[in-house]
């Protein structure tokens, strides 16, 4: 008999998903991040979602690589949230326009341009895409 999963795209068991999730787009980056976790195990590999769970300094964490695009990230965050995750950190690359920012610099964004359509399904256009560090 096939194992029952609670979500349609990410075929993992709820208990395999940590509260804290890192969301890289690139699958290679996700594998490198997961390799740093103690007791790391792959808990899903379906529909382009590669999901690993382990611990860092004793804290359970999940890494879910999504591929590119807002819709893929939205599906991952919804399903991971349904399985118990409540804190997400997006890790990836991006373009920039600031002259003082060089190639390879680390940038911690506090806001983003909402140019895609996916965000509009969650928030009204006037709502700012600004981080909440509370």
Tab-separated table of N, CA and C in Angstrom:
chain	number	residue	atom	x	y	z
A	1	UNK	N	0.835	-1.177	0.000
A	1	UNK	CA	0.000	0.000	0.000
A	1	UNK	C	0.884	1.245	0.000
A	2	UNK	N	0.545	2.236	-0.809
A	2	UNK	CA	1.312	3.468	-0.903
A	2	UNK	C	1.184	4.279	0.383
A	3	UNK	N	2.276	4.954	0.737
A	3	UNK	CA	2.265	5.781	1.940
A	3	UNK	C	1.396	7.016	1.714
A	4	UNK	N	0.643	7.399	2.720
A	4	UNK	CA	-0.226	8.579	2.624
A	4	UNK	C	0.552	9.820	3.058
A	5	UNK	N	0.497	10.846	2.230
A	5	UNK	CA	1.138	12.119	2.539
A	5	UNK	C	0.059	13.184	2.657
A	6	UNK	N	0.317	14.195	3.475
A	6	UNK	CA	-0.706	15.216	3.698
A	6	UNK	C	-0.755	16.267	2.596
A	7	UNK	N	0.300	16.367	1.784
A	7	UNK	CA	0.354	17.419	0.765
A	7	UNK	C	0.499	16.819	-0.630
A	8	UNK	N	0.046	17.562	-1.618
A	8	UNK	CA	-0.003	17.064	-2.991
A	8	UNK	C	1.355	17.088	-3.698
A	9	UNK	N	2.132	18.151	-3.531
A	9	UNK	CA	3.379	18.298	-4.281
A	9	UNK	C	4.598	17.797	-3.523
A	10	UNK	N	4.720	18.188	-2.275
A	10	UNK	CA	5.865	17.762	-1.465
A	10	UNK	C	5.453	16.500	-0.718
A	11	UNK	N	5.946	15.400	-1.188
A	11	UNK	CA	5.566	14.102	-0.617
A	11	UNK	C	6.459	13.777	0.578
A	12	UNK	N	6.179	14.438	1.690
A	12	UNK	CA	6.896	14.188	2.940
A	12	UNK	C	5.865	14.006	4.043
A	13	UNK	N	6.279	13.358	5.098
A	13	UNK	CA	5.397	13.224	6.264
A	13	UNK	C	5.505	14.493	7.108
A	14	UNK	N	4.427	14.869	7.742
A	14	UNK	CA	4.417	16.084	8.557
A	14	UNK	C	5.561	16.091	9.572
A	15	UNK	N	5.807	14.963	10.205
A	15	UNK	CA	6.834	14.897	11.245
A	15	UNK	C	8.253	15.021	10.694
A	16	UNK	N	8.421	14.958	9.374
A	16	UNK	CA	9.739	15.107	8.762
A	16	UNK	C	10.087	16.557	8.434
A	17	UNK	N	9.165	17.476	8.673
A	17	UNK	CA	9.388	18.880	8.339
A	17	UNK	C	9.622	19.671	9.618
A	18	UNK	N	10.723	20.417	9.645
A	18	UNK	CA	11.067	21.222	10.818
A	18	UNK	C	10.309	22.545	10.811
A	19	UNK	N	10.286	23.161	11.942
A	19	UNK	CA	9.659	24.485	12.067
A	19	UNK	C	10.404	25.516	11.219
A	20	UNK	N	11.734	25.422	11.172
A	20	UNK	CA	12.567	26.383	10.457
A	20	UNK	C	12.952	25.824	9.092
A	21	UNK	N	12.675	26.585	8.035
A	21	UNK	CA	12.948	26.123	6.669
A	21	UNK	C	13.773	27.132	5.887
A	22	UNK	N	14.803	26.633	5.229
A	22	UNK	CA	15.562	27.420	4.268
A	22	UNK	C	15.038	27.067	2.886
A	23	UNK	N	14.830	28.083	2.056
A	23	UNK	CA	14.217	27.886	0.746
A	23	UNK	C	15.158	28.400	-0.347
A	24	UNK	N	16.126	27.588	-0.795
A	24	UNK	CA	16.924	27.992	-1.952
A	24	UNK	C	16.189	27.615	-3.239
A	25	UNK	N	16.430	28.363	-4.289
A	25	UNK	CA	15.840	28.008	-5.570
A	25	UNK	C	16.653	26.918	-6.259
A	26	UNK	N	17.965	27.059	-6.198
A	26	UNK	CA	18.877	26.158	-6.901
A	26	UNK	C	19.024	24.834	-6.148
A	27	UNK	N	18.826	23.729	-6.862
A	27	UNK	CA	18.901	22.409	-6.221
A	27	UNK	C	20.315	22.095	-5.725
A	28	UNK	N	21.329	22.518	-6.473
A	28	UNK	CA	22.707	22.308	-6.038
A	28	UNK	C	23.007	23.053	-4.751
A	29	UNK	N	22.504	24.276	-4.649
A	29	UNK	CA	22.684	25.061	-3.429
A	29	UNK	C	21.965	24.380	-2.262
A	30	UNK	N	20.798	23.834	-2.523
A	30	UNK	CA	20.053	23.128	-1.482
A	30	UNK	C	20.808	21.917	-0.970
A	31	UNK	N	21.407	21.147	-1.886
A	31	UNK	CA	22.190	19.972	-1.472
A	31	UNK	C	23.389	20.384	-0.620
A	32	UNK	N	24.065	21.482	-1.017
A	32	UNK	CA	25.218	21.958	-0.245
A	32	UNK	C	24.794	22.404	1.153
A	33	UNK	N	23.668	23.094	1.237
A	33	UNK	CA	23.172	23.524	2.549
A	33	UNK	C	22.820	22.314	3.405
A	34	UNK	N	22.121	21.362	2.819
A	34	UNK	CA	21.688	20.175	3.558
A	34	UNK	C	22.881	19.372	4.066
A	35	UNK	N	23.961	19.344	3.299
A	35	UNK	CA	25.149	18.586	3.696
A	35	UNK	C	25.764	19.121	4.988
A	36	UNK	N	25.461	20.346	5.354
A	36	UNK	CA	25.984	20.950	6.588
A	36	UNK	C	25.172	20.560	7.825
A	37	UNK	N	24.025	19.917	7.612
A	37	UNK	CA	23.157	19.550	8.734
A	37	UNK	C	23.580	18.217	9.345
A	38	UNK	N	23.544	18.131	10.661
A	38	UNK	CA	23.807	16.872	11.356
A	38	UNK	C	22.607	15.952	11.173
A	39	UNK	N	22.868	14.679	10.934
A	39	UNK	CA	21.789	13.703	10.792
A	39	UNK	C	20.893	13.975	9.597
A	40	UNK	N	21.432	14.645	8.592
A	40	UNK	CA	20.639	15.027	7.422
A	40	UNK	C	20.079	13.806	6.714
A	41	UNK	N	18.815	13.917	6.323
A	41	UNK	CA	18.188	12.874	5.510
A	41	UNK	C	17.283	13.546	4.486
A	42	UNK	N	17.212	12.947	3.317
A	42	UNK	CA	16.305	13.464	2.297
A	42	UNK	C	14.916	12.932	2.608
A	43	UNK	N	13.949	13.838	2.734
A	43	UNK	CA	12.598	13.428	3.109
A	43	UNK	C	11.616	13.533	1.949
A	44	UNK	N	12.023	14.160	0.845
A	44	UNK	CA	11.152	14.231	-0.332
A	44	UNK	C	11.985	14.539	-1.566
A	45	UNK	N	11.509	14.049	-2.699
A	45	UNK	CA	12.120	14.302	-4.008
A	45	UNK	C	11.019	14.096	-5.042
A	46	UNK	N	10.117	15.053	-5.133
A	46	UNK	CA	8.999	14.939	-6.061
A	46	UNK	C	8.704	16.284	-6.707
A	47	UNK	N	8.272	16.238	-7.948
A	47	UNK	CA	7.803	17.413	-8.681
A	47	UNK	C	8.763	18.589	-8.629
A	48	UNK	N	10.057	18.304	-8.595
A	48	UNK	CA	11.053	19.367	-8.573
A	48	UNK	C	11.341	19.944	-7.203
A	49	UNK	N	10.773	19.361	-6.161
A	49	UNK	CA	11.051	19.799	-4.793
A	49	UNK	C	11.959	18.772	-4.135
A	50	UNK	N	13.159	19.219	-3.744
A	50	UNK	CA	14.104	18.362	-3.049
A	50	UNK	C	14.155	18.845	-1.608
A	51	UNK	N	13.764	17.978	-0.668
A	51	UNK	CA	13.592	18.392	0.726
A	51	UNK	C	14.466	17.530	1.635
A	52	UNK	N	15.224	18.209	2.497
A	52	UNK	CA	16.125	17.553	3.439
A	52	UNK	C	15.847	18.099	4.834
A	53	UNK	N	15.983	17.253	5.838
A	53	UNK	CA	15.836	17.702	7.219
A	53	UNK	C	16.997	17.151	8.036
A	54	UNK	N	17.480	17.962	8.946
A	54	UNK	CA	18.565	17.593	9.843
A	54	UNK	C	18.615	18.612	10.960
A	55	UNK	N	19.775	18.750	11.577
A	55	UNK	CA	19.907	19.702	12.683
A	55	UNK	C	21.185	20.510	12.524
A	56	UNK	N	21.132	21.734	12.985
A	56	UNK	CA	22.307	22.596	13.058
A	56	UNK	C	22.395	23.111	14.487
A	57	UNK	N	23.500	22.779	15.151
A	57	UNK	CA	23.692	23.140	16.559
A	57	UNK	C	22.496	22.711	17.403
A	58	UNK	N	21.972	21.524	17.094
A	58	UNK	CA	20.888	20.943	17.871
A	58	UNK	C	19.495	21.428	17.519
A	59	UNK	N	19.381	22.322	16.544
A	59	UNK	CA	18.070	22.857	16.152
A	59	UNK	C	17.646	22.208	14.843
A	60	UNK	N	16.474	21.602	14.837
A	60	UNK	CA	15.955	20.929	13.648
A	60	UNK	C	15.648	21.952	12.555
A	61	UNK	N	16.125	21.663	11.339
A	61	UNK	CA	15.924	22.556	10.200
A	61	UNK	C	15.626	21.747	8.953
A	62	UNK	N	14.855	22.354	8.059
A	62	UNK	CA	14.537	21.752	6.768
A	62	UNK	C	15.064	22.652	5.667
A	63	UNK	N	15.583	22.034	4.612
A	63	UNK	CA	15.994	22.744	3.400
A	63	UNK	C	15.122	22.221	2.275
A	64	UNK	N	14.446	23.119	1.576
A	64	UNK	CA	13.586	22.732	0.451
A	64	UNK	C	13.959	23.558	-0.766
A	65	UNK	N	14.617	22.934	-1.747
A	65	UNK	CA	14.917	23.664	-2.980
A	65	UNK	C	13.697	23.590	-3.895
A	66	UNK	N	13.410	24.722	-4.532
A	66	UNK	CA	12.151	24.864	-5.258
A	66	UNK	C	12.292	25.037	-6.758
A	67	UNK	N	13.487	25.316	-7.238
A	67	UNK	CA	13.590	25.767	-8.616
A	67	UNK	C	13.215	27.247	-8.643
A	68	UNK	N	13.124	27.809	-9.849
A	68	UNK	CA	12.888	29.247	-9.960
A	68	UNK	C	11.413	29.586	-10.109
A	69	UNK	N	11.068	30.771	-9.639
A	69	UNK	CA	9.741	31.313	-9.880
A	69	UNK	C	8.863	31.404	-8.654
A	70	UNK	N	8.055	32.453	-8.627
A	70	UNK	CA	7.146	32.695	-7.518
A	70	UNK	C	6.141	31.589	-7.276
A	71	UNK	N	5.515	31.044	-8.328
A	71	UNK	CA	4.534	29.982	-8.092
A	71	UNK	C	5.134	28.754	-7.401
A	72	UNK	N	6.346	28.359	-7.789
A	72	UNK	CA	6.981	27.195	-7.168
A	72	UNK	C	7.273	27.456	-5.695
A	73	UNK	N	7.750	28.662	-5.389
A	73	UNK	CA	8.042	29.010	-3.997
A	73	UNK	C	6.749	29.063	-3.189
A	74	UNK	N	5.690	29.615	-3.772
A	74	UNK	CA	4.400	29.708	-3.074
A	74	UNK	C	3.863	28.326	-2.721
A	75	UNK	N	3.937	27.398	-3.664
A	75	UNK	CA	3.473	26.033	-3.392
A	75	UNK	C	4.275	25.428	-2.247
A	76	UNK	N	5.607	25.573	-2.306
A	76	UNK	CA	6.457	25.000	-1.261
A	76	UNK	C	6.127	25.588	0.102
A	77	UNK	N	6.004	26.906	0.181
A	77	UNK	CA	5.750	27.534	1.479
A	77	UNK	C	4.373	27.168	2.022
A	78	UNK	N	3.387	27.088	1.153
A	78	UNK	CA	2.055	26.679	1.618
A	78	UNK	C	2.087	25.256	2.163
A	79	UNK	N	2.686	24.346	1.394
A	79	UNK	CA	2.688	22.946	1.821
A	79	UNK	C	3.563	22.725	3.050
A	80	UNK	N	4.749	23.351	3.092
A	80	UNK	CA	5.597	23.223	4.279
A	80	UNK	C	4.897	23.809	5.502
A	81	UNK	N	4.211	24.926	5.315
A	81	UNK	CA	3.441	25.523	6.406
A	81	UNK	C	2.340	24.603	6.893
A	82	UNK	N	1.682	23.932	5.959
A	82	UNK	CA	0.639	22.971	6.335
A	82	UNK	C	1.210	21.792	7.114
A	83	UNK	N	2.513	21.535	6.942
A	83	UNK	CA	3.154	20.425	7.640
A	83	UNK	C	3.852	20.869	8.922
A	84	UNK	N	3.697	22.137	9.307
A	84	UNK	CA	4.218	22.583	10.591
A	84	UNK	C	5.313	23.630	10.562
A	85	UNK	N	5.872	23.935	9.399
A	85	UNK	CA	6.898	24.977	9.334
A	85	UNK	C	6.248	26.339	9.548
A	86	UNK	N	6.948	27.226	10.256
A	86	UNK	CA	6.396	28.571	10.445
A	86	UNK	C	7.420	29.685	10.249
A	87	UNK	N	8.661	29.318	9.970
A	87	UNK	CA	9.706	30.309	9.747
A	87	UNK	C	10.454	29.936	8.474
A	88	UNK	N	10.516	30.883	7.521
A	88	UNK	CA	11.116	30.621	6.214
A	88	UNK	C	12.196	31.650	5.919
A	89	UNK	N	13.332	31.178	5.439
A	89	UNK	CA	14.405	32.062	5.000
A	89	UNK	C	14.719	31.701	3.559
A	90	UNK	N	14.498	32.650	2.662
A	90	UNK	CA	14.769	32.446	1.234
A	90	UNK	C	16.235	32.744	0.991
A	91	UNK	N	16.925	31.801	0.387
A	91	UNK	CA	18.339	31.927	0.072
A	91	UNK	C	18.467	31.879	-1.444
A	92	UNK	N	19.150	32.854	-2.027
A	92	UNK	CA	19.301	32.794	-3.472
A	92	UNK	C	20.077	33.960	-4.022
A	93	UNK	N	20.050	34.047	-5.318
A	93	UNK	CA	20.734	35.131	-6.006
A	93	UNK	C	19.693	36.091	-6.566
A	94	UNK	N	20.144	37.307	-6.847
A	94	UNK	CA	19.229	38.319	-7.363
A	94	UNK	C	20.023	39.391	-8.088
A	95	UNK	N	19.330	40.151	-8.885
A	95	UNK	CA	19.949	41.298	-9.535
A	95	UNK	C	19.880	42.497	-8.611
A	96	UNK	N	20.669	43.490	-8.905
A	96	UNK	CA	20.663	44.691	-8.085
A	96	UNK	C	21.052	45.906	-8.901
A	97	UNK	N	20.745	47.071	-8.379
A	97	UNK	CA	21.037	48.307	-9.102
A	97	UNK	C	21.955	49.241	-8.325
A	98	UNK	N	22.313	48.905	-7.102
A	98	UNK	CA	23.172	49.770	-6.296
A	98	UNK	C	24.620	49.637	-6.757
A	99	UNK	N	25.228	50.765	-7.115
A	99	UNK	CA	26.608	50.741	-7.615
A	99	UNK	C	27.596	50.243	-6.571
A	100	UNK	N	27.308	50.464	-5.290
A	100	UNK	CA	28.242	50.065	-4.240
A	100	UNK	C	28.189	48.569	-3.941
A	101	UNK	N	27.241	47.841	-4.517
A	101	UNK	CA	27.127	46.403	-4.300
A	101	UNK	C	27.873	45.673	-5.404
A	102	UNK	N	28.814	44.819	-5.013
A	102	UNK	CA	29.620	44.104	-5.984
A	102	UNK	C	29.191	42.657	-6.142
A	103	UNK	N	29.717	42.022	-7.179
A	103	UNK	CA	29.449	40.610	-7.417
A	103	UNK	C	29.975	39.813	-6.223
A	104	UNK	N	29.134	38.930	-5.689
A	104	UNK	CA	29.515	38.105	-4.551
A	104	UNK	C	29.223	38.709	-3.196
A	105	UNK	N	28.784	39.967	-3.157
A	105	UNK	CA	28.423	40.581	-1.878
A	105	UNK	C	27.193	39.886	-1.301
A	106	UNK	N	27.132	39.809	0.004
A	106	UNK	CA	25.953	39.265	0.678
A	106	UNK	C	25.004	40.418	0.975
A	107	UNK	N	23.769	40.252	0.573
A	107	UNK	CA	22.750	41.278	0.780
A	107	UNK	C	21.601	40.661	1.573
A	108	UNK	N	21.206	41.307	2.641
A	108	UNK	CA	20.023	40.890	3.389
A	108	UNK	C	18.940	41.901	3.062
A	109	UNK	N	18.017	41.483	2.222
A	109	UNK	CA	16.976	42.396	1.744
A	109	UNK	C	15.951	42.672	2.837
A	110	UNK	N	15.528	43.911	2.916
A	110	UNK	CA	14.475	44.291	3.859
A	110	UNK	C	13.168	44.577	3.128
A	111	UNK	N	13.231	44.630	1.805
A	111	UNK	CA	12.033	44.861	0.991
A	111	UNK	C	12.313	44.333	-0.408
A	112	UNK	N	11.267	44.158	-1.189
A	112	UNK	CA	11.427	43.625	-2.542
A	112	UNK	C	10.431	44.270	-3.491
A	113	UNK	N	10.785	44.272	-4.757
A	113	UNK	CA	9.891	44.728	-5.817
A	113	UNK	C	8.935	43.595	-6.150
A	114	UNK	N	7.662	43.874	-6.166
A	114	UNK	CA	6.655	42.854	-6.479
A	114	UNK	C	6.290	42.961	-7.951
A	115	UNK	N	7.095	42.351	-8.806
A	115	UNK	CA	6.855	42.440	-10.239
A	115	UNK	C	6.159	41.229	-10.825
A	116	UNK	N	6.090	40.153	-10.087
A	116	UNK	CA	5.430	38.940	-10.578
A	116	UNK	C	3.964	38.942	-10.207
A	117	UNK	N	3.231	37.976	-10.671
A	117	UNK	CA	1.804	37.918	-10.394
A	117	UNK	C	1.427	37.101	-9.177
A	118	UNK	N	2.307	36.218	-8.719
A	118	UNK	CA	1.959	35.323	-7.615
A	118	UNK	C	1.618	36.091	-6.343
A	119	UNK	N	2.416	37.086	-5.997
A	119	UNK	CA	2.185	37.840	-4.761
A	119	UNK	C	0.822	38.512	-4.752
A	120	UNK	N	0.328	38.882	-5.926
A	120	UNK	CA	-0.974	39.552	-6.005
A	120	UNK	C	-2.117	38.645	-5.565
A	121	UNK	N	-1.908	37.344	-5.570
A	121	UNK	CA	-2.931	36.407	-5.110
A	121	UNK	C	-2.983	36.328	-3.583
A	122	UNK	N	-1.955	36.856	-2.933
A	122	UNK	CA	-1.874	36.822	-1.476
A	122	UNK	C	-2.125	38.186	-0.838
A	123	UNK	N	-1.684	39.237	-1.514
A	123	UNK	CA	-1.756	40.588	-0.956
A	123	UNK	C	-2.235	41.575	-2.010
A	124	UNK	N	-2.967	42.587	-1.577
A	124	UNK	CA	-3.380	43.650	-2.491
A	124	UNK	C	-2.141	44.397	-2.983
A	125	UNK	N	-2.190	44.896	-4.213
A	125	UNK	CA	-1.033	45.575	-4.802
A	125	UNK	C	-0.446	46.683	-3.923
A	126	UNK	N	-1.265	47.497	-3.230
A	126	UNK	CA	-0.671	48.571	-2.411
A	126	UNK	C	0.103	48.068	-1.187
A	127	UNK	N	-0.097	46.807	-0.793
A	127	UNK	CA	0.577	46.281	0.394
A	127	UNK	C	2.067	46.134	0.099
A	128	UNK	N	2.948	46.736	0.909
A	128	UNK	CA	4.383	46.693	0.614
A	128	UNK	C	5.006	45.323	0.901
A	129	UNK	N	5.968	44.954	0.095
A	129	UNK	CA	6.721	43.715	0.303
A	129	UNK	C	7.926	44.050	1.180
A	130	UNK	N	7.674	44.214	2.465
A	130	UNK	CA	8.688	44.636	3.423
A	130	UNK	C	8.806	43.567	4.506
A	131	UNK	N	10.045	43.246	4.874
A	131	UNK	CA	10.296	42.211	5.879
A	131	UNK	C	9.809	42.634	7.260
A	132	UNK	N	9.406	41.659	8.043
A	132	UNK	CA	9.011	41.871	9.433
A	132	UNK	C	9.992	41.086	10.292
A	133	UNK	N	10.864	41.785	10.974
A	133	UNK	CA	11.891	41.129	11.780
A	133	UNK	C	11.456	40.912	13.225
A	134	UNK	N	10.180	41.125	13.499
A	134	UNK	CA	9.673	40.975	14.875
A	134	UNK	C	9.639	39.530	15.301
